[in-house]
Tab-separated table of C-alpha atoms and ligand atoms in Angstrom:
chain	number	residue	atom	x	y	z
L	1	MET	CA	37.679	-11.008	42.254
L	2	PRO	CA	39.228	-8.933	39.671
L	3	GLY	CA	36.643	-8.549	36.658
L	4	LEU	CA	33.510	-9.335	38.966
L	5	PRO	CA	31.240	-6.207	39.641
L	6	LYS	CA	31.080	-5.479	43.263
L	7	SER	CA	27.470	-6.214	43.733
L	8	ASN	CA	28.019	-9.711	42.836
L	9	SER	CA	31.107	-10.328	44.411
L	10	ALA	CA	29.762	-11.450	47.979
L	11	ASN	CA	27.263	-13.745	46.283
L	12	PHE	CA	29.937	-15.315	43.957
L	13	HIS	CA	32.224	-15.763	47.001
L	14	SER	CA	29.773	-17.372	49.161
L	15	ALA	CA	28.481	-19.855	46.362
L	16	MET	CA	32.125	-20.482	45.643
L	17	SER	CA	33.037	-21.364	48.959
L	18	THR	CA	30.102	-23.970	49.279
L	19	PHE	CA	30.957	-25.269	46.026
L	20	LEU	CA	34.769	-25.731	46.940
L	21	ALA	CA	33.975	-27.103	50.413
L	22	SER	CA	31.775	-29.747	48.817
L	23	ARG	CA	34.448	-30.862	46.616
L	24	LEU	CA	38.075	-30.239	48.222
L	25	SER	CA	40.226	-32.634	50.064
L	26	ARG	CA	40.908	-35.608	48.069
L	27	PHE	CA	39.846	-34.472	44.672
L	28	LEU	CA	41.794	-30.792	44.675
L	29	PRO	CA	43.025	-30.608	41.516
L	30	SER	CA	39.964	-31.593	39.540
L	31	ALA	CA	37.751	-29.433	41.836
L	32	ALA	CA	40.004	-26.435	41.264
L	33	THR	CA	40.327	-27.100	37.524
L	34	ARG	CA	35.961	-27.145	37.436
L	35	VAL	CA	35.615	-23.863	39.287
L	36	ALA	CA	38.323	-22.159	36.864
L	37	SER	CA	36.432	-23.282	33.626
L	38	TYR	CA	33.242	-21.324	34.464
L	39	SER	CA	34.239	-18.774	37.050
L	40	SER	CA	37.527	-17.518	35.206
L	41	GLY	CA	36.154	-14.331	33.392
L	42	LEU	CA	33.305	-16.136	31.462
L	43	ARG	CA	30.383	-13.606	30.772
L	44	ALA	CA	27.147	-14.213	29.503
L	45	LYS	CA	26.036	-11.843	26.471
L	46	LYS	CA	22.592	-11.402	26.027
L	47	TRP	CA	20.465	-9.056	23.597
L	48	VAL	CA	17.781	-6.817	25.519
L	49	LEU	CA	14.753	-5.406	23.840
L	50	VAL	CA	14.629	-1.860	25.579
L	51	GLN	CA	11.521	-0.633	23.910
L	52	HIS	CA	8.527	-2.116	22.383
L	53	PHE	CA	8.756	-2.496	18.694
L	54	ASP	CA	6.650	0.113	16.762
L	55	GLY	CA	6.433	-0.893	13.276
L	56	PHE	CA	9.244	-2.448	11.744
L	57	PRO	CA	12.069	-3.444	14.321
L	58	LYS	CA	14.832	-0.819	14.405
L	59	HIS	CA	18.567	-1.546	15.760
L	60	THR	CA	17.842	0.842	18.656
L	61	ASP	CA	14.945	-1.147	19.927
L	62	PHE	CA	18.032	-3.619	21.380
L	63	GLU	CA	20.772	-3.499	23.241
L	64	LEU	CA	23.845	-5.848	23.753
L	65	HIS	CA	24.400	-6.595	27.582
L	66	GLU	CA	27.023	-8.439	29.502
L	67	GLU	CA	26.767	-10.500	32.782
L	68	PRO	CA	29.062	-12.566	35.132
L	69	LEU	CA	28.242	-16.059	35.533
L	70	ARG	CA	27.813	-17.641	39.086
L	71	ALA	CA	28.822	-20.728	40.287
L	72	LEU	CA	26.237	-23.835	39.532
L	73	LYS	CA	24.032	-25.223	42.139
L	74	ASP	CA	23.103	-28.666	42.507
L	75	GLY	CA	20.310	-29.458	39.739
L	76	GLU	CA	21.677	-26.829	37.166
L	77	TYR	CA	23.578	-27.040	34.124
L	78	LEU	CA	25.415	-24.144	32.196
L	79	CYS	CA	25.464	-24.022	28.491
L	80	GLU	CA	26.605	-22.160	25.459
L	81	ALA	CA	24.695	-21.170	22.570
L	82	GLU	CA	25.542	-22.917	19.226
L	83	TRP	CA	22.503	-21.788	17.043
L	84	VAL	CA	20.185	-19.006	17.846
L	85	SER	CA	16.898	-18.995	15.895
L	86	VAL	CA	15.229	-16.091	14.659
L	87	ASP	CA	11.434	-16.207	13.892
L	88	PRO	CA	8.401	-14.201	13.486
L	89	TYR	CA	6.600	-14.926	16.430
L	90	GLN	CA	9.512	-13.032	18.403
L	91	ARG	CA	7.813	-9.839	16.732
L	92	ALA	CA	4.390	-10.776	17.274
L	93	TYR	CA	4.533	-11.969	21.123
L	94	THR	CA	6.740	-9.261	22.492
L	95	PRO	CA	4.038	-6.535	22.418
L	96	ASN	CA	2.342	-8.220	25.159
L	97	MET	CA	5.538	-8.564	27.153
L	98	GLN	CA	7.194	-6.198	29.507
L	99	VAL	CA	10.503	-4.237	28.321
L	100	PRO	CA	13.192	-4.283	28.964
L	101	MET	CA	13.417	-7.949	28.810
L	102	THR	CA	15.966	-10.432	27.142
L	103	MET	CA	14.816	-11.238	23.800
L	104	ILE	CA	12.910	-14.525	23.771
L	105	GLY	CA	13.849	-17.327	21.286
L	106	LEU	CA	14.836	-20.993	20.699
L	107	GLN	CA	18.366	-21.988	20.713
L	108	CYS	CA	20.575	-25.140	20.207
L	109	ALA	CA	23.171	-25.092	23.064
L	110	ARG	CA	26.333	-27.269	24.257
L	111	VAL	CA	26.147	-28.062	27.894
L	112	LEU	CA	29.552	-26.722	29.345
L	113	GLU	CA	29.137	-27.688	33.137
L	114	SER	CA	26.522	-29.894	34.507
L	115	ARG	CA	25.312	-30.509	38.179
L	116	ALA	CA	21.906	-31.866	36.682
L	117	GLU	CA	21.117	-35.455	36.235
L	118	GLY	CA	20.251	-36.122	32.423
L	119	TYR	CA	22.307	-33.248	31.053
L	120	PRO	CA	25.897	-34.552	30.854
L	121	GLU	CA	28.767	-31.855	29.829
L	122	GLY	CA	29.203	-32.075	26.224
L	123	SER	CA	25.662	-33.047	25.309
L	124	TYR	CA	23.068	-30.565	23.587
L	125	VAL	CA	19.861	-29.059	24.683
L	126	VAL	CA	17.225	-27.144	22.547
L	127	GLY	CA	14.601	-24.665	23.955
L	128	GLY	CA	13.576	-21.392	24.756
L	129	LEU	CA	16.645	-19.869	26.185
L	130	GLY	CA	16.428	-16.653	24.321
L	131	TRP	CA	19.134	-14.330	22.696
L	132	ARG	CA	22.051	-15.213	25.307
L	133	SER	CA	25.159	-16.667	24.817
L	134	HIS	CA	25.561	-18.627	28.003
L	135	THR	CA	22.642	-19.861	30.537
L	136	ILE	CA	22.637	-21.282	33.787
L	137	ARG	CA	19.359	-23.278	33.731
L	138	GLU	CA	17.739	-25.387	36.477
L	139	ALA	CA	16.811	-28.490	35.112
L	140	SER	CA	13.587	-28.935	36.914
L	141	ARG	CA	12.216	-25.800	35.455
L	142	ASP	CA	11.374	-27.436	32.463
L	143	GLN	CA	9.715	-30.280	33.636
L	144	GLY	CA	6.030	-30.323	32.693
L	145	GLN	CA	6.579	-27.590	30.355
L	146	LEU	CA	5.345	-27.616	26.885
L	147	LEU	CA	7.773	-28.077	24.138
L	148	PRO	CA	9.100	-26.514	21.955
L	149	PHE	CA	9.456	-23.855	24.633
L	150	ALA	CA	10.874	-25.931	27.412
L	151	THR	CA	14.410	-26.610	27.102
L	152	ALA	CA	15.109	-30.313	26.733
L	153	PRO	CA	18.140	-32.698	25.575
L	154	MET	CA	18.294	-32.195	21.913
L	155	PRO	CA	16.640	-34.931	19.973
L	156	ASP	CA	19.252	-37.319	18.045
L	157	LEU	CA	19.401	-35.987	14.573
L	158	GLY	CA	22.189	-38.456	13.189
L	159	ASN	CA	24.463	-36.685	11.032
L	160	LEU	CA	22.222	-33.712	10.393
L	161	SER	CA	23.663	-30.272	11.409
L	162	ARG	CA	22.534	-29.465	14.661
L	163	SER	CA	20.948	-26.133	13.249
L	164	HIS	CA	18.049	-28.215	12.268
L	165	SER	CA	16.801	-28.789	16.057
L	166	VAL	CA	15.442	-25.116	15.530
L	167	GLY	CA	14.463	-25.588	12.069
L	168	ALA	CA	13.113	-28.551	9.975
L	169	CYS	CA	13.686	-31.110	12.944
L	170	GLY	CA	12.245	-28.647	15.528
L	171	MET	CA	9.757	-25.904	16.023
L	172	PRO	CA	9.165	-25.010	12.298
L	173	GLY	CA	9.386	-28.590	10.888
L	174	ASN	CA	6.509	-29.502	13.527
L	175	THR	CA	4.643	-26.424	12.610
L	176	ALA	CA	4.489	-27.328	8.894
L	177	TYR	CA	4.074	-31.390	9.611
L	178	PHE	CA	1.258	-31.322	12.055
L	179	GLY	CA	-0.389	-27.999	10.775
L	180	LEU	CA	-0.543	-29.167	7.432
L	181	LEU	CA	-1.319	-32.861	8.051
L	182	GLU	CA	-3.736	-32.536	10.926
L	183	LEU	CA	-5.718	-29.476	10.106
L	184	CYS	CA	-5.752	-29.407	6.221
L	185	GLN	CA	-5.842	-33.337	5.603
L	186	PRO	CA	-4.685	-33.173	2.374
L	187	LYS	CA	-5.522	-35.833	-0.176
L	188	GLU	CA	-3.857	-37.050	-3.456
L	189	GLY	CA	-4.889	-34.916	-6.412
L	190	GLU	CA	-5.933	-32.111	-4.112
L	191	THR	CA	-4.724	-28.527	-4.652
L	192	VAL	CA	-2.710	-26.911	-1.594
L	193	VAL	CA	-1.842	-23.293	-1.721
L	194	VAL	CA	0.770	-22.225	0.562
L	195	SER	CA	1.514	-18.347	1.508
L	196	GLY	CA	4.953	-17.349	2.958
L	197	ALA	CA	5.899	-20.212	1.100
L	198	ALA	CA	9.872	-19.591	0.780
L	199	GLY	CA	10.316	-19.499	4.555
L	200	ALA	CA	11.166	-21.852	7.347
L	201	VAL	CA	7.636	-23.245	7.696
L	202	GLY	CA	6.283	-22.572	3.998
L	203	ALA	CA	9.066	-24.480	2.212
L	204	LEU	CA	8.564	-27.622	4.242
L	205	VAL	CA	4.604	-27.429	4.114
L	206	GLY	CA	4.951	-27.520	0.273
L	207	GLN	CA	7.238	-30.344	0.037
L	208	ILE	CA	5.211	-32.283	2.478
L	209	ALA	CA	2.085	-31.871	0.507
L	210	LYS	CA	4.162	-33.138	-2.774
L	211	ILE	CA	4.927	-36.069	-1.084
L	212	LYS	CA	1.114	-36.527	-0.337
L	213	GLY	CA	0.584	-36.250	-4.132
L	214	CYS	CA	-0.876	-32.929	-4.228
L	215	HIS	CA	-0.742	-29.808	-6.733
L	216	VAL	CA	1.105	-27.203	-4.923
L	217	VAL	CA	1.086	-23.710	-5.336
L	218	GLY	CA	3.282	-21.251	-3.324
L	219	PHE	CA	3.196	-17.573	-2.925
L	220	ALA	CA	6.537	-15.769	-1.968
L	221	GLY	CA	7.797	-12.105	-2.383
L	222	SER	CA	10.487	-12.352	-5.226
L	223	ASP	CA	11.415	-14.187	-8.660
L	224	ALA	CA	13.995	-15.736	-7.112
L	225	LYS	CA	12.311	-17.160	-4.136
L	226	CYS	CA	9.819	-18.618	-6.789
L	227	ASP	CA	12.360	-20.088	-8.738
L	228	TRP	CA	13.846	-21.825	-5.957
L	229	LEU	CA	10.338	-23.187	-4.862
L	230	LEU	CA	9.921	-24.740	-8.481
L	231	SER	CA	13.372	-26.326	-7.829
L	232	LEU	CA	11.984	-27.840	-4.739
L	233	GLY	CA	9.193	-29.492	-6.402
L	234	TYR	CA	6.457	-26.901	-6.048
L	235	ASP	CA	4.098	-26.975	-9.321
L	236	ARG	CA	3.770	-23.046	-9.293
L	237	ALA	CA	5.101	-20.223	-7.431
L	238	ILE	CA	3.788	-16.565	-7.433
L	239	ASN	CA	5.545	-13.637	-6.635
L	240	TYR	CA	2.851	-11.933	-4.527
L	241	LYS	CA	4.786	-8.240	-4.862
L	242	THR	CA	4.429	-8.429	-8.594
L	243	ALA	CA	1.573	-10.423	-9.818
L	244	LYS	CA	-2.126	-9.634	-9.943
L	245	THR	CA	-2.704	-12.272	-7.259
L	246	SER	CA	-6.280	-13.309	-7.970
L	247	LYS	CA	-5.584	-14.032	-11.688
L	248	ALA	CA	-2.314	-15.797	-11.024
L	249	LEU	CA	-3.820	-18.139	-8.679
L	250	ARG	CA	-6.857	-18.811	-10.971
L	251	GLU	CA	-4.181	-19.541	-13.517
L	252	ALA	CA	-1.877	-21.569	-11.322
L	253	ALA	CA	-4.903	-23.551	-9.413
L	254	PRO	CA	-7.652	-23.974	-12.233
L	255	ASN	CA	-9.538	-26.520	-10.238
L	256	GLY	CA	-9.673	-24.324	-7.316
L	257	VAL	CA	-8.049	-24.712	-3.809
L	258	ASP	CA	-8.808	-27.472	-1.601
L	259	CYS	CA	-6.424	-26.735	1.072
L	260	TYR	CA	-4.857	-23.407	2.147
L	261	PHE	CA	-1.894	-23.146	4.608
L	262	ASP	CA	-2.192	-19.520	5.705
L	263	ASN	CA	1.343	-17.922	7.048
L	264	VAL	CA	0.554	-14.479	6.306
L	265	GLY	CA	-3.084	-13.284	6.490
L	266	GLY	CA	-4.178	-10.044	4.917
L	267	TRP	CA	-5.042	-9.336	1.401
L	268	LEU	CA	-3.303	-12.313	0.153
L	269	SER	CA	-5.245	-14.397	2.281
L	270	ASP	CA	-8.361	-12.729	1.180
L	271	ALA	CA	-7.687	-13.741	-2.580
L	272	VAL	CA	-6.944	-17.213	-1.653
L	273	MET	CA	-9.881	-17.713	0.248
L	274	CYS	CA	-12.110	-16.714	-2.467
L	275	GLN	CA	-10.823	-19.162	-4.660
L	276	MET	CA	-11.537	-22.144	-2.317
L	277	ASN	CA	-13.534	-25.234	-3.127
L	278	LEU	CA	-16.484	-26.386	-1.438
L	279	PHE	CA	-15.489	-27.643	1.988
L	280	GLY	CA	-12.100	-26.730	1.679
L	281	ARG	CA	-9.805	-26.638	4.739
L	282	VAL	CA	-7.516	-23.806	6.061
L	283	SER	CA	-4.771	-24.111	8.354
L	284	LEU	CA	-4.126	-20.658	10.226
L	285	CYS	CA	-0.594	-20.666	11.089
L	286	GLY	CA	0.458	-17.080	10.936
L	287	CYS	CA	-0.331	-13.589	9.811
L	288	ILE	CA	2.904	-12.009	9.447
L	289	ALA	CA	1.403	-9.343	6.678
L	290	GLY	CA	0.168	-7.496	9.883
L	291	TYR	CA	2.995	-8.095	12.338
L	292	ASN	CA	5.064	-5.000	11.667
L	293	ASP	CA	1.757	-2.694	11.635
L	294	PRO	CA	2.815	0.382	13.610
L	295	ARG	CA	1.359	0.417	17.165
L	296	GLY	CA	-2.473	1.063	17.023
L	297	ARG	CA	-2.953	0.983	13.293
L	298	ARG	CA	-3.930	-2.542	12.048
L	299	THR	CA	-4.299	-3.195	8.595
L	300	LEU	CA	-8.052	-3.453	7.473
L	301	VAL	CA	-8.936	-6.459	5.240
L	302	PRO	CA	-12.109	-7.641	3.649
L	303	MET	CA	-14.627	-10.026	5.639
L	304	LEU	CA	-13.665	-13.863	5.191
L	305	GLN	CA	-17.038	-14.757	6.281
L	306	MET	CA	-18.556	-14.779	3.174
L	307	PRO	CA	-16.275	-17.176	1.171
L	308	MET	CA	-16.356	-19.393	4.306
L	309	LEU	CA	-19.920	-19.310	4.581
L	310	MET	CA	-20.667	-20.092	0.922
L	311	GLN	CA	-18.194	-22.720	0.395
L	312	GLN	CA	-18.397	-24.207	3.776
L	313	LEU	CA	-14.984	-23.997	4.605
L	314	ARG	CA	-13.450	-25.160	7.735
L	315	MET	CA	-10.753	-22.808	9.374
L	316	GLU	CA	-8.600	-23.516	12.422
L	317	GLY	CA	-5.909	-21.516	14.087
L	318	PHE	CA	-3.190	-23.312	15.982
L	319	ILE	CA	0.203	-23.059	17.988
L	320	VAL	CA	2.328	-25.717	17.238
L	321	SER	CA	2.788	-26.560	21.062
L	322	ARG	CA	-0.756	-28.263	20.657
L	323	TRP	CA	1.455	-31.300	19.645
L	324	SER	CA	3.811	-31.127	22.403
L	325	ASP	CA	2.948	-35.013	23.505
L	326	ARG	CA	3.813	-35.944	19.734
L	327	TRP	CA	6.530	-33.788	19.164
L	328	GLN	CA	8.992	-36.727	18.786
L	329	GLU	CA	6.789	-38.029	15.835
L	330	GLY	CA	7.192	-34.979	14.043
L	331	VAL	CA	10.945	-34.726	14.633
L	332	THR	CA	11.640	-38.611	13.722
L	333	GLN	CA	9.464	-38.250	10.306
L	334	MET	CA	11.095	-34.770	9.172
L	335	ARG	CA	14.612	-36.193	10.130
L	336	ASP	CA	13.850	-39.461	7.918
L	337	TRP	CA	12.626	-37.296	4.989
L	338	LEU	CA	15.435	-35.097	5.227
L	339	GLU	CA	17.869	-38.117	5.450
L	340	ASN	CA	16.441	-39.821	2.189
L	341	ASP	CA	16.320	-36.656	0.329
L	342	LYS	CA	12.489	-36.521	0.309
L	343	ILE	CA	12.754	-33.046	1.627
L	344	LYS	CA	15.343	-30.268	1.356
L	345	ALA	CA	15.817	-27.707	4.528
L	346	GLU	CA	17.544	-24.509	3.371
L	347	GLU	CA	19.057	-22.384	5.953
L	348	THR	CA	20.042	-18.808	5.699
L	349	ILE	CA	22.819	-18.315	8.068
L	350	THR	CA	24.188	-15.439	10.055
L	351	GLU	CA	27.439	-15.652	11.572
L	352	GLY	CA	27.892	-13.992	15.020
L	353	PHE	CA	26.204	-13.523	18.030
L	354	GLU	CA	26.449	-9.782	17.519
L	355	ASN	CA	24.279	-9.954	14.311
L	356	LEU	CA	21.104	-11.283	15.720
L	357	PRO	CA	19.151	-8.310	15.417
L	358	GLU	CA	20.185	-7.802	11.876
L	359	ALA	CA	19.340	-11.424	11.257
L	360	PHE	CA	16.147	-10.980	12.659
L	361	MET	CA	15.123	-7.879	10.733
L	362	GLY	CA	16.498	-9.501	7.381
L	363	MET	CA	14.074	-12.318	8.357
L	364	LEU	CA	11.114	-10.211	8.714
L	365	ALA	CA	12.040	-8.016	5.570
L	366	GLY	CA	12.104	-11.369	3.479
L	367	LYS	CA	15.749	-11.794	3.083
L	368	ASN	CA	15.702	-15.659	3.974
L	369	PHE	CA	15.309	-18.432	1.975
L	370	GLY	CA	14.102	-21.501	4.313
L	371	LYS	CA	15.224	-20.991	7.820
L	372	ALA	CA	16.731	-18.022	9.200
L	373	VAL	CA	19.399	-18.848	11.956
L	374	VAL	CA	22.293	-17.494	13.582
L	375	LYS	CA	25.382	-19.446	14.288
L	376	VAL	CA	26.901	-17.973	17.487
R	1	LIG	P1	9.737	-17.218	7.591
R	1	LIG	O1	10.887	-18.008	7.407
R	1	LIG	O2	8.528	-17.722	6.599
R	1	LIG	O3	10.193	-15.922	7.419
R	1	LIG	C1	9.303	-14.683	7.371
R	1	LIG	C2	8.979	-14.496	5.787
R	1	LIG	O4	7.628	-13.547	5.798
R	1	LIG	C3	9.903	-13.736	5.127
R	1	LIG	O5	10.966	-14.227	4.662
R	1	LIG	C4	8.950	-12.618	4.046
R	1	LIG	O6	9.150	-13.661	2.683
R	1	LIG	C5	7.488	-13.281	4.586
R	1	LIG	N1	7.017	-11.686	4.809
R	1	LIG	C6	7.277	-10.855	5.667
R	1	LIG	N2	6.549	-9.517	5.627
R	1	LIG	C7	5.540	-10.117	4.968
R	1	LIG	C8	4.111	-9.625	4.307
R	1	LIG	N3	3.743	-8.315	4.832
R	1	LIG	N4	3.347	-10.320	3.795
R	1	LIG	C9	3.594	-11.453	3.256
R	1	LIG	N5	4.663	-12.150	3.585
R	1	LIG	C10	5.660	-11.646	4.479
R	1	LIG	O7	9.174	-17.428	8.766
R	1	LIG	P2	8.636	-18.863	9.644
R	1	LIG	O8	8.429	-19.982	8.352
R	1	LIG	O9	9.237	-18.935	10.721
R	1	LIG	O10	7.002	-18.361	10.058
R	1	LIG	C11	6.089	-18.390	9.029
R	1	LIG	C12	4.805	-17.935	9.635
R	1	LIG	O11	4.660	-18.991	10.466
R	1	LIG	C13	4.701	-16.622	10.425
R	1	LIG	O12	3.469	-15.806	10.327
R	1	LIG	C14	4.976	-17.243	11.962
R	1	LIG	O13	4.528	-16.496	12.783
R	1	LIG	C15	3.836	-18.509	11.606
R	1	LIG	N6	4.365	-19.695	12.735
R	1	LIG	C16	3.304	-19.986	13.432
R	1	LIG	C17	3.611	-21.177	14.334
R	1	LIG	C18	2.488	-21.729	15.082
R	1	LIG	O14	2.468	-22.355	15.906
R	1	LIG	N7	1.082	-21.201	14.790
R	1	LIG	C19	4.905	-21.637	14.464
R	1	LIG	C20	5.910	-21.088	13.781
R	1	LIG	C21	5.619	-20.062	12.593
R	1	LIG	P3	8.797	-12.868	1.605
R	1	LIG	O15	9.880	-12.688	0.843
R	1	LIG	O16	7.989	-14.166	0.924
R	1	LIG	O17	7.644	-11.698	1.474
């Protein structure tokens, strides 16, 4: 077969013969059309992480590869990425994985061909398919797996952009929703502080806290981001790169801090923890301040035990898949808030599968307002 590498040719022919035999006879024209649609030169692109990150990611950590697609077997579907998400956990998780590997990541994809029940052609799926343009997926592989990393039919988002299935109505949205409401349990009139406030999760956390009637203070990395946070309804926003953080927080939160949604960790979190009120609650979502540390050289920060002890704080780390069994509840609530203009979900969109590493590094460097996502 022209265009197919030799090593795959035998498997391909055997799979194609089986497939054809099962479909030819009375339905020859439509069977031939189906085979042609996914075997006529369609190749999957994928971004491979070829070496572990050491410090801030570099272009040379990635390679763009291509591979041919084989025919589908029963129980499988073929999907094409429409939106691919870039997220900080891709930096944080990969040091424990074996390279070379296809980059991990969530995507929203359209089902092109299907021999799997529940995944009709033209429908959409969301899940951990990685940085791939096309994927053949065995549907049963995802049964019993935890959301958001299992690949499942996309929830109904009404007229909202499907990109929100990897954003405000997906993993980051549920991180904000459950992480804030379940662990911080903010009450009306309390002060909520959010670090990483202008990102995918943080921008939503502050808006949810406003819905709950709280005084909300956000930390972000530029004046433009701080202005944007105020436009979203944040009461105060502090540029952590230029402000004296402790002093600025004392002014922005004169009654002290009741809830802290921590996306960054490190020195900034130390400053916040030292201004917590008695029985304050800390939702430990992430620690991006340390993700890009060079290998073997972790940032050292002060002990948090003293403020925790003296103010009798409760700090709880979480991974959002903890609420896998309540996933739809979060998606439905976020969709409702978005549709009713109670929440805004800004996106920073990069065009083109080829630009995934650029979008990823841009997000880590703070170029994004709200959710960073790639349109394939
Ligand atoms: P963001 O959209 O917030 O993007 C990352 C942002 O981090 C950048 O825009 C940048 O904004 C900020 N940043 C980068 N370096 C630093 C630094 N050294 N100090 C402070 N801020 C920095 O990402 P997400 O909203 O997707 O994720 C936010 C956090 O939530 C991450 O820590 C992530 O790992 C965590 N997370 C945890 C989940 C869980 O289940 N526990 C699920 C999803 C996310 P700026 O310009 O303000 O510096």
